């Protein structure tokens, strides 16, 4: 299968600061990337979908001004949590799909965000 | 709205035992169903993907079945090993709406005791 990486794997920040998380497709071109959030003992919830070169589509209830998504190239998407608060502490997972692998979705290893 | 339920929420078995994990979904108009493994603090690893026209898929000691009409899928793990300990998630992609509409279950946390 294809490989998706995320950086950083863990981040701790102070309340009010911004944090950027990177998602990269290492060996394929990702036409679409997805950002999920997973709270403890809950299922993955899709936050937004981004297509390379266009604006992200956010799910209902997700603030687009708070969670900035950029998908500037076919191998990189970034999620910036702006003015983070403790309630933003969660596990953020990205996934990517391209045309090379029958459109299958591949997941990154996740980023644990802790806001103090 | 699609709902995906996984039972049991947690399961503990001795090494070597065969086991079955269950996934049920409320809307049978699906495109495919996928089983994932998630280790603590890690992302998802795809195990098996079953298209809506298929009844089952096999990979090594894993076998996943799909009964669309009854809204059920099972993941069978043969001869379980301690390395199988993880949380197993099932995810259902609807016939319409694409990956944006994939619904995940909460998962079954499996512990295989040596």
PDB file of N, CA, C and O in Angstrom, chain A residues 33-36 45-50 56-59 62 69:
ATOM      1  N   UNK A  33      -7.157  14.922   0.041  1.00  0.00           N
ATOM      2  CA  UNK A  33      -6.729  14.586   1.404  1.00  0.00           C
ATOM      3  C   UNK A  33      -7.857  14.890   2.370  1.00  0.00           C
ATOM      4  O   UNK A  33      -8.642  15.819   2.152  1.00  0.00           O
ATOM      5  N   UNK A  34      -7.943  14.089   3.390  1.00  0.00           N
ATOM      6  CA  UNK A  34      -9.004  14.217   4.382  1.00  0.00           C
ATOM      7  C   UNK A  34      -8.371  14.430   5.759  1.00  0.00           C
ATOM      8  O   UNK A  34      -7.364  13.815   6.082  1.00  0.00           O
ATOM      9  N   UNK A  35      -9.014  15.261   6.566  1.00  0.00           N
ATOM     10  CA  UNK A  35      -8.565  15.480   7.936  1.00  0.00           C
ATOM     11  C   UNK A  35      -9.655  15.008   8.894  1.00  0.00           C
ATOM     12  O   UNK A  35     -10.824  15.406   8.770  1.00  0.00           O
ATOM     13  N   UNK A  36      -9.247  14.154   9.830  1.00  0.00           N
ATOM     14  CA  UNK A  36     -10.161  13.604  10.819  1.00  0.00           C
ATOM     15  C   UNK A  36      -9.704  14.013  12.217  1.00  0.00           C
ATOM     16  O   UNK A  36      -8.529  14.297  12.456  1.00  0.00           O
ATOM     17  N   UNK A  45     -14.041  11.357  13.207  1.00  0.00           N
ATOM     18  CA  UNK A  45     -15.005  12.288  12.639  1.00  0.00           C
ATOM     19  C   UNK A  45     -14.301  13.127  11.580  1.00  0.00           C
ATOM     20  O   UNK A  45     -13.283  13.752  11.858  1.00  0.00           O
ATOM     21  N   UNK A  46     -14.851  13.141  10.381  1.00  0.00           N
ATOM     22  CA  UNK A  46     -14.265  13.918   9.305  1.00  0.00           C
ATOM     23  C   UNK A  46     -14.431  15.402   9.602  1.00  0.00           C
ATOM     24  O   UNK A  46     -15.525  15.864   9.924  1.00  0.00           O
ATOM     25  N   UNK A  47     -13.327  16.133   9.475  1.00  0.00           N
ATOM     26  CA  UNK A  47     -13.377  17.573   9.668  1.00  0.00           C
ATOM     27  C   UNK A  47     -13.510  18.296   8.329  1.00  0.00           C
ATOM     28  O   UNK A  47     -14.315  19.207   8.183  1.00  0.00           O
ATOM     29  N   UNK A  48     -12.693  17.873   7.367  1.00  0.00           N
ATOM     30  CA  UNK A  48     -12.686  18.578   6.089  1.00  0.00           C
ATOM     31  C   UNK A  48     -12.038  17.726   5.016  1.00  0.00           C
ATOM     32  O   UNK A  48     -11.278  16.804   5.308  1.00  0.00           O
ATOM     33  N   UNK A  49     -12.364  18.068   3.804  1.00  0.00           N
ATOM     34  CA  UNK A  49     -11.812  17.414   2.612  1.00  0.00           C
ATOM     35  C   UNK A  49     -11.121  18.474   1.779  1.00  0.00           C
ATOM     36  O   UNK A  49     -11.691  19.556   1.560  1.00  0.00           O
ATOM     37  N   UNK A  50      -9.919  18.167   1.330  1.00  0.00           N
ATOM     38  CA  UNK A  50      -9.234  19.144   0.495  1.00  0.00           C
ATOM     39  C   UNK A  50      -8.768  18.510  -0.800  1.00  0.00           C
ATOM     40  O   UNK A  50      -8.280  17.379  -0.813  1.00  0.00           O
ATOM     41  N   UNK A  56     -10.670  23.973   0.819  1.00  0.00           N
ATOM     42  CA  UNK A  56     -11.176  22.787   1.500  1.00  0.00           C
ATOM     43  C   UNK A  56     -12.682  22.881   1.722  1.00  0.00           C
ATOM     44  O   UNK A  56     -13.248  23.973   1.827  1.00  0.00           O
ATOM     45  N   UNK A  57     -13.297  21.735   1.796  1.00  0.00           N
ATOM     46  CA  UNK A  57     -14.715  21.642   2.128  1.00  0.00           C
ATOM     47  C   UNK A  57     -14.832  21.152   3.560  1.00  0.00           C
ATOM     48  O   UNK A  57     -14.359  20.055   3.886  1.00  0.00           O
ATOM     49  N   UNK A  58     -15.469  21.960   4.400  1.00  0.00           N
ATOM     50  CA  UNK A  58     -15.539  21.647   5.819  1.00  0.00           C
ATOM     51  C   UNK A  58     -16.871  20.966   6.147  1.00  0.00           C
ATOM     52  O   UNK A  58     -17.920  21.300   5.583  1.00  0.00           O
ATOM     53  N   UNK A  59     -16.816  20.055   7.105  1.00  0.00           N
ATOM     54  CA  UNK A  59     -18.028  19.405   7.571  1.00  0.00           C
ATOM     55  C   UNK A  59     -18.789  20.363   8.489  1.00  0.00           C
ATOM     56  O   UNK A  59     -18.226  21.305   9.061  1.00  0.00           O
ATOM     57  N   UNK A  62     -17.602  22.414  11.891  1.00  0.00           N
ATOM     58  CA  UNK A  62     -16.154  22.645  11.943  1.00  0.00           C
ATOM     59  C   UNK A  62     -15.874  24.072  11.485  1.00  0.00           C
ATOM     60  O   UNK A  62     -16.264  24.460  10.371  1.00  0.00           O
ATOM     61  N   UNK A  69      -6.868  24.813   6.389  1.00  0.00           N
ATOM     62  CA  UNK A  69      -6.325  23.705   5.605  1.00  0.00           C
ATOM     63  C   UNK A  69      -5.800  24.229   4.285  1.00  0.00           C
ATOM     64  O   UNK A  69      -6.474  24.976   3.584  1.00  0.00           O
TER      65      UNK A  69
END
